[in-house]
PDB file of C-alpha atoms and ligand atoms in Angstrom:
ATOM      1  CA  MET B   1     -40.413 -70.555  28.886  1.00 44.00           C
ATOM      2  CA  ASN B   2     -37.584 -70.444  31.388  1.00 42.00           C
ATOM      3  CA  TRP B   3     -35.543 -67.628  29.912  1.00 43.00           C
ATOM      4  CA  GLN B   4     -33.126 -67.686  32.838  1.00 38.00           C
ATOM      5  CA  THR B   5     -31.569 -70.865  31.509  1.00 38.00           C
ATOM      6  CA  THR B   6     -31.847 -70.053  27.849  1.00 41.00           C
ATOM      7  CA  SER B   7     -31.306 -66.420  27.124  1.00 51.00           C
ATOM      8  CA  PHE B   8     -31.454 -63.073  28.818  1.00 55.00           C
ATOM      9  CA  VAL B   9     -32.547 -62.416  32.373  1.00 58.00           C
ATOM     10  CA  ASP B  10     -34.278 -59.146  33.140  1.00 63.00           C
ATOM     11  CA  ALA B  11     -31.137 -57.747  34.767  1.00 60.00           C
ATOM     12  CA  ASP B  12     -29.301 -58.133  31.462  1.00 66.00           C
ATOM     13  CA  LEU B  13     -31.570 -55.488  29.980  1.00 67.00           C
ATOM     14  CA  ASP B  14     -29.835 -52.909  32.180  1.00 73.00           C
ATOM     15  CA  ARG B  15     -26.596 -53.682  30.343  1.00 79.00           C
ATOM     16  CA  PRO B  16     -26.383 -51.911  26.975  1.00 81.00           C
ATOM     17  CA  GLU B  17     -24.312 -54.684  25.404  1.00 82.00           C
ATOM     18  CA  PHE B  18     -27.242 -57.064  25.913  1.00 82.00           C
ATOM     19  CA  ALA B  19     -30.179 -54.650  25.809  1.00 84.00           C
ATOM     20  CA  HIS B  20     -29.597 -53.669  22.201  1.00 88.00           C
ATOM     21  CA  TYR B  21     -30.493 -57.200  21.123  1.00 88.00           C
ATOM     22  CA  VAL B  22     -33.992 -56.711  22.523  1.00 85.00           C
ATOM     23  CA  VAL B  23     -34.865 -53.059  23.155  1.00 84.00           C
ATOM     24  CA  GLY B  24     -36.184 -51.082  20.199  1.00 85.00           C
ATOM     25  CA  PHE B  25     -36.965 -54.111  18.051  1.00 89.00           C
ATOM     26  CA  ASP B  26     -37.967 -52.700  14.666  1.00 91.00           C
ATOM     27  CA  SER B  27     -40.588 -55.033  13.223  1.00 90.00           C
ATOM     28  CA  ALA B  28     -40.232 -53.361   9.820  1.00 91.00           C
ATOM     29  CA  ARG B  29     -36.622 -54.511   9.548  1.00 93.00           C
ATOM     30  CA  ASP B  30     -35.655 -56.864  12.362  1.00 95.00           C
ATOM     31  CA  HIS B  31     -37.204 -60.311  12.337  1.00 95.00           C
ATOM     32  CA  GLY B  32     -37.943 -63.151  14.732  1.00 94.00           C
ATOM     33  CA  VAL B  33     -39.547 -66.582  14.823  1.00 95.00           C
ATOM     34  CA  VAL B  34     -40.996 -68.375  17.847  1.00 94.00           C
ATOM     35  CA  ALA B  35     -41.601 -72.106  18.271  1.00 95.00           C
ATOM     36  CA  VAL B  36     -44.618 -73.011  20.397  1.00 94.00           C
ATOM     37  CA  ASP B  37     -45.841 -76.278  21.837  1.00 93.00           C
ATOM     38  CA  GLY B  38     -48.819 -77.082  24.071  1.00 93.00           C
ATOM     39  CA  ASP B  39     -47.153 -75.390  27.034  1.00 91.00           C
ATOM     40  CA  GLY B  40     -46.396 -72.174  25.181  1.00 92.00           C
ATOM     41  CA  PRO B  41     -43.228 -70.726  23.654  1.00 93.00           C
ATOM     42  CA  ILE B  42     -40.367 -73.219  23.578  1.00 94.00           C
ATOM     43  CA  GLY B  43     -37.814 -71.518  21.362  1.00 94.00           C
ATOM     44  CA  VAL B  44     -37.011 -68.264  19.667  1.00 94.00           C
ATOM     45  CA  ALA B  45     -34.596 -66.991  17.036  1.00 95.00           C
ATOM     46  CA  TRP B  46     -34.333 -63.393  15.980  1.00 95.00           C
ATOM     47  CA  VAL B  47     -32.073 -60.946  14.178  1.00 96.00           C
ATOM     48  CA  ARG B  48     -31.323 -57.296  14.803  1.00 96.00           C
ATOM     49  CA  PHE B  49     -29.716 -54.794  12.474  1.00 97.00           C
ATOM     50  CA  LEU B  50     -27.331 -52.943  14.785  1.00 95.00           C
ATOM     51  CA  PRO B  51     -25.321 -49.815  13.907  1.00 95.00           C
ATOM     52  CA  ALA B  52     -21.529 -49.761  13.766  1.00 97.00           C
ATOM     53  CA  ASP B  53     -21.437 -47.381  16.733  1.00 95.00           C
ATOM     54  CA  ASP B  54     -23.482 -49.813  18.857  1.00 93.00           C
ATOM     55  CA  PRO B  55     -22.387 -53.215  17.541  1.00 95.00           C
ATOM     56  CA  GLY B  56     -23.319 -56.618  18.870  1.00 94.00           C
ATOM     57  CA  TYR B  57     -20.710 -59.195  19.818  1.00 95.00           C
ATOM     58  CA  GLY B  58     -21.034 -60.744  16.356  1.00 97.00           C
ATOM     59  CA  PHE B  59     -21.176 -57.532  14.353  1.00 97.00           C
ATOM     60  CA  VAL B  60     -19.954 -57.787  10.762  1.00 98.00           C
ATOM     61  CA  ALA B  61     -21.659 -54.938   8.897  1.00 98.00           C
ATOM     62  CA  GLU B  62     -24.647 -52.673   9.322  1.00 98.00           C
ATOM     63  CA  ASP B  63     -26.576 -54.410   6.541  1.00 98.00           C
ATOM     64  CA  VAL B  64     -25.900 -57.887   7.978  1.00 98.00           C
ATOM     65  CA  PRO B  65     -28.235 -58.578  10.898  1.00 98.00           C
ATOM     66  CA  GLU B  66     -27.014 -60.444  13.958  1.00 97.00           C
ATOM     67  CA  LEU B  67     -28.736 -63.568  15.211  1.00 97.00           C
ATOM     68  CA  ARG B  68     -29.643 -64.596  18.739  1.00 95.00           C
ATOM     69  CA  MET B  69     -31.475 -67.786  19.540  1.00 95.00           C
ATOM     70  CA  ALA B  70     -32.450 -70.057  22.398  1.00 93.00           C
ATOM     71  CA  VAL B  71     -34.514 -73.182  22.941  1.00 94.00           C
ATOM     72  CA  ASP B  72     -35.924 -73.949  26.367  1.00 93.00           C
ATOM     73  CA  GLU B  73     -34.187 -76.841  28.114  1.00 92.00           C
ATOM     74  CA  ARG B  74     -37.341 -78.980  27.882  1.00 91.00           C
ATOM     75  CA  GLY B  75     -37.185 -78.798  24.087  1.00 93.00           C
ATOM     76  CA  ARG B  76     -33.526 -79.133  23.248  1.00 94.00           C
ATOM     77  CA  GLY B  77     -32.174 -81.864  21.030  1.00 94.00           C
ATOM     78  CA  ARG B  78     -35.431 -82.272  19.089  1.00 95.00           C
ATOM     79  CA  GLY B  79     -34.546 -80.219  16.044  1.00 96.00           C
ATOM     80  CA  ILE B  80     -36.333 -77.070  17.168  1.00 96.00           C
ATOM     81  CA  GLY B  81     -33.229 -74.886  16.994  1.00 96.00           C
ATOM     82  CA  THR B  82     -32.413 -76.199  13.539  1.00 97.00           C
ATOM     83  CA  ALA B  83     -35.956 -75.524  12.353  1.00 97.00           C
ATOM     84  CA  LEU B  84     -36.017 -72.002  13.795  1.00 97.00           C
ATOM     85  CA  LEU B  85     -32.725 -71.213  12.161  1.00 97.00           C
ATOM     86  CA  ALA B  86     -33.834 -72.563   8.784  1.00 97.00           C
ATOM     87  CA  ARG B  87     -37.005 -70.489   8.892  1.00 97.00           C
ATOM     88  CA  LEU B  88     -35.141 -67.331   9.801  1.00 96.00           C
ATOM     89  CA  LEU B  89     -32.508 -67.815   7.097  1.00 98.00           C
ATOM     90  CA  ASP B  90     -35.218 -68.472   4.500  1.00 97.00           C
ATOM     91  CA  THR B  91     -36.788 -65.167   5.480  1.00 96.00           C
ATOM     92  CA  GLY B  92     -33.444 -63.416   5.161  1.00 97.00           C
ATOM     93  CA  ARG B  93     -32.784 -64.829   1.697  1.00 97.00           C
ATOM     94  CA  ALA B  94     -36.236 -63.767   0.539  1.00 96.00           C
ATOM     95  CA  ALA B  95     -35.765 -60.313   2.040  1.00 96.00           C
ATOM     96  CA  GLY B  96     -32.428 -59.803   0.299  1.00 97.00           C
ATOM     97  CA  TRP B  97     -30.173 -59.637   3.347  1.00 97.00           C
ATOM     98  CA  PRO B  98     -26.523 -60.238   2.344  1.00 98.00           C
ATOM     99  CA  GLY B  99     -26.218 -62.756   5.154  1.00 98.00           C
ATOM    100  CA  VAL B 100     -26.546 -63.244   8.902  1.00 98.00           C
ATOM    101  CA  SER B 101     -23.848 -63.069  11.566  1.00 98.00           C
ATOM    102  CA  LEU B 102     -23.646 -64.256  15.162  1.00 98.00           C
ATOM    103  CA  SER B 103     -21.300 -64.706  18.100  1.00 97.00           C
ATOM    104  CA  VAL B 104     -20.762 -68.066  19.773  1.00 97.00           C
ATOM    105  CA  GLU B 105     -18.766 -68.524  22.954  1.00 96.00           C
ATOM    106  CA  ASP B 106     -15.979 -71.050  23.245  1.00 97.00           C
ATOM    107  CA  GLY B 107     -17.361 -74.298  24.610  1.00 97.00           C
ATOM    108  CA  ASN B 108     -20.897 -73.881  23.286  1.00 95.00           C
ATOM    109  CA  THR B 109     -20.520 -76.957  21.130  1.00 94.00           C
ATOM    110  CA  GLY B 110     -24.207 -77.588  20.603  1.00 92.00           C
ATOM    111  CA  ALA B 111     -24.833 -74.134  19.235  1.00 96.00           C
ATOM    112  CA  ARG B 112     -21.723 -74.235  17.057  1.00 97.00           C
ATOM    113  CA  ILE B 113     -22.759 -77.527  15.470  1.00 96.00           C
ATOM    114  CA  THR B 114     -26.221 -76.151  14.807  1.00 96.00           C
ATOM    115  CA  TYR B 115     -24.769 -73.055  13.146  1.00 98.00           C
ATOM    116  CA  GLU B 116     -22.180 -74.899  11.057  1.00 98.00           C
ATOM    117  CA  ARG B 117     -24.842 -77.245   9.706  1.00 97.00           C
ATOM    118  CA  ALA B 118     -26.852 -74.198   8.663  1.00 97.00           C
ATOM    119  CA  GLY B 119     -23.858 -72.883   6.706  1.00 98.00           C
ATOM    120  CA  PHE B 120     -22.228 -70.486   9.170  1.00 98.00           C
ATOM    121  CA  ARG B 121     -18.456 -70.200   9.092  1.00 98.00           C
ATOM    122  CA  THR B 122     -16.063 -68.499  11.501  1.00 98.00           C
ATOM    123  CA  VAL B 123     -14.931 -65.121  10.186  1.00 98.00           C
ATOM    124  CA  GLY B 124     -13.562 -63.406  13.285  1.00 98.00           C
ATOM    125  CA  ARG B 125     -12.869 -63.402  16.956  1.00 97.00           C
ATOM    126  CA  ASN B 126     -14.241 -61.214  19.767  1.00 95.00           C
ATOM    127  CA  GLY B 127     -13.008 -61.939  23.284  1.00 95.00           C
ATOM    128  CA  ASP B 128     -13.753 -65.576  24.104  1.00 96.00           C
ATOM    129  CA  SER B 129     -16.161 -65.951  21.200  1.00 97.00           C
ATOM    130  CA  ASP B 130     -16.039 -66.612  17.479  1.00 98.00           C
ATOM    131  CA  THR B 131     -17.919 -64.410  15.059  1.00 98.00           C
ATOM    132  CA  MET B 132     -19.691 -66.562  12.478  1.00 98.00           C
ATOM    133  CA  LEU B 133     -21.285 -65.567   9.189  1.00 98.00           C
ATOM    134  CA  VAL B 134     -23.472 -67.172   6.579  1.00 98.00           C
ATOM    135  CA  ARG B 135     -23.604 -65.387   3.208  1.00 98.00           C
ATOM    136  CA  PHE B 136     -26.588 -65.685   0.917  1.00 96.00           C
TER     137      PHE B 136
HETATM  138  C1  COA W 201     -28.119 -73.947  20.730  1.00 85.28           C
HETATM  139  C2  COA W 201     -29.576 -74.331  20.844  1.00 85.28           C
HETATM  140  C3  COA W 201     -30.422 -73.151  20.366  1.00 85.28           C
HETATM  141  C4  COA W 201     -29.813 -75.537  19.913  1.00 85.28           C
HETATM  142  O1  COA W 201     -31.214 -75.800  19.911  1.00 85.28           O
HETATM  143  P1  COA W 201     -31.764 -77.310  19.808  1.00 85.28           P
HETATM  144  O2  COA W 201     -33.226 -77.231  19.514  1.00 85.28           O
HETATM  145  O3  COA W 201     -31.349 -78.085  20.977  1.00 85.28           O
HETATM  146  O4  COA W 201     -30.955 -77.814  18.515  1.00 85.28           O
HETATM  147  P2  COA W 201     -31.277 -79.069  17.611  1.00 85.28           P
HETATM  148  O5  COA W 201     -32.140 -80.038  18.353  1.00 85.28           O
HETATM  149  O6  COA W 201     -31.769 -78.545  16.305  1.00 85.28           O
HETATM  150  O7  COA W 201     -29.834 -79.715  17.464  1.00 85.28           O
HETATM  151  C5  COA W 201     -29.008 -79.487  16.350  1.00 85.28           C
HETATM  152  C6  COA W 201     -27.705 -80.245  16.507  1.00 85.28           C
HETATM  153  O8  COA W 201     -26.895 -79.562  17.463  1.00 85.28           O
HETATM  154  C7  COA W 201     -26.212 -80.513  18.256  1.00 85.28           C
HETATM  155  N1  COA W 201     -26.466 -80.189  19.648  1.00 85.28           N
HETATM  156  C8  COA W 201     -27.499 -79.489  20.162  1.00 85.28           C
HETATM  157  N2  COA W 201     -27.349 -79.320  21.479  1.00 85.28           N
HETATM  158  C9  COA W 201     -26.207 -79.953  21.816  1.00 85.28           C
HETATM  159  C10 COA W 201     -25.486 -80.135  23.029  1.00 85.28           C
HETATM  160  N3  COA W 201     -25.921 -79.628  24.197  1.00 85.28           N
HETATM  161  N4  COA W 201     -24.328 -80.825  22.996  1.00 85.28           N
HETATM  162  C11 COA W 201     -23.847 -81.325  21.833  1.00 85.28           C
HETATM  163  N5  COA W 201     -24.500 -81.182  20.649  1.00 85.28           N
HETATM  164  C12 COA W 201     -25.650 -80.520  20.651  1.00 85.28           C
HETATM  165  C13 COA W 201     -26.643 -81.867  17.900  1.00 85.28           C
HETATM  166  O9  COA W 201     -25.602 -82.448  17.129  1.00 85.28           O
HETATM  167  C14 COA W 201     -27.843 -81.664  17.024  1.00 85.28           C
HETATM  168  O10 COA W 201     -27.784 -82.531  15.977  1.00 85.28           O
HETATM  169  P3  COA W 201     -28.508 -83.997  16.005  1.00 85.28           P
HETATM  170  O11 COA W 201     -29.870 -83.735  15.465  1.00 85.28           O
HETATM  171  O12 COA W 201     -27.658 -84.789  15.130  1.00 85.28           O
HETATM  172  O13 COA W 201     -28.515 -84.452  17.431  1.00 85.28           O
HETATM  173  C15 COA W 201     -29.947 -74.742  22.297  1.00 85.28           C
HETATM  174  O14 COA W 201     -29.067 -75.724  22.733  1.00 85.28           O
HETATM  175  C16 COA W 201     -29.924 -73.583  23.301  1.00 85.28           C
HETATM  176  O15 COA W 201     -30.892 -72.849  23.449  1.00 85.28           O
HETATM  177  N6  COA W 201     -28.807 -73.446  24.026  1.00 85.28           N
HETATM  178  C17 COA W 201     -28.705 -72.402  25.067  1.00 85.28           C
HETATM  179  C18 COA W 201     -28.706 -70.988  24.501  1.00 85.28           C
HETATM  180  C19 COA W 201     -27.626 -70.802  23.506  1.00 85.28           C
HETATM  181  O16 COA W 201     -26.522 -71.312  23.678  1.00 85.28           O
HETATM  182  N7  COA W 201     -27.941 -70.073  22.434  1.00 85.28           N
HETATM  183  C20 COA W 201     -26.983 -69.807  21.401  1.00 85.28           C
HETATM  184  C21 COA W 201     -26.067 -68.679  21.790  1.00 85.28           C
HETATM  185  S1  COA W 201     -24.752 -68.514  20.618  1.00 85.28           S
END
């Protein structure tokens, strides 16, 4: 999977504001789903519970995990992102999370449409991004 065009590059992991989405993933609490085709991983969606003193861009509350997701360019527009999101939200409902939040930059129309269809609504603003939330 070409992460350079879809998500984080290795250099981002040196930046705390990005690293906390990946480093220290707690498999007992955080959760992720990966889509795979014959060539390997093609998409991923995951949530992290981040503390108020180290919030993500889309932080809402400590008990509301924040979503990140990406689909490789070769797989976009085929419903993979929608399916990953649905699976992750189903897991969250079953686990009793109050909801899921995220941050989406201005201009990322494709992502915004995907999120709105899944029930996310804008609840705040952070820099050049909207904070979106779906409540269960
Ligand atoms: C956002 C992203 C995860 C969507 O994944 P995807 O597998 O392409 O999404 P889907 O195929 O499920 O598309 C869902 C809907 O979003 C819309 N959409 C997706 N990409 C779009 C684009 N580039 N432009 C306009 N609309 C788009 C379509 O309306 C689509 O609905 P349709 O089935 O009626 O065509 C993917 O585009 C991606 O990885 N983008 C780069 C990383 C990123 O922006 N991540 C999100 C950060 S907030």
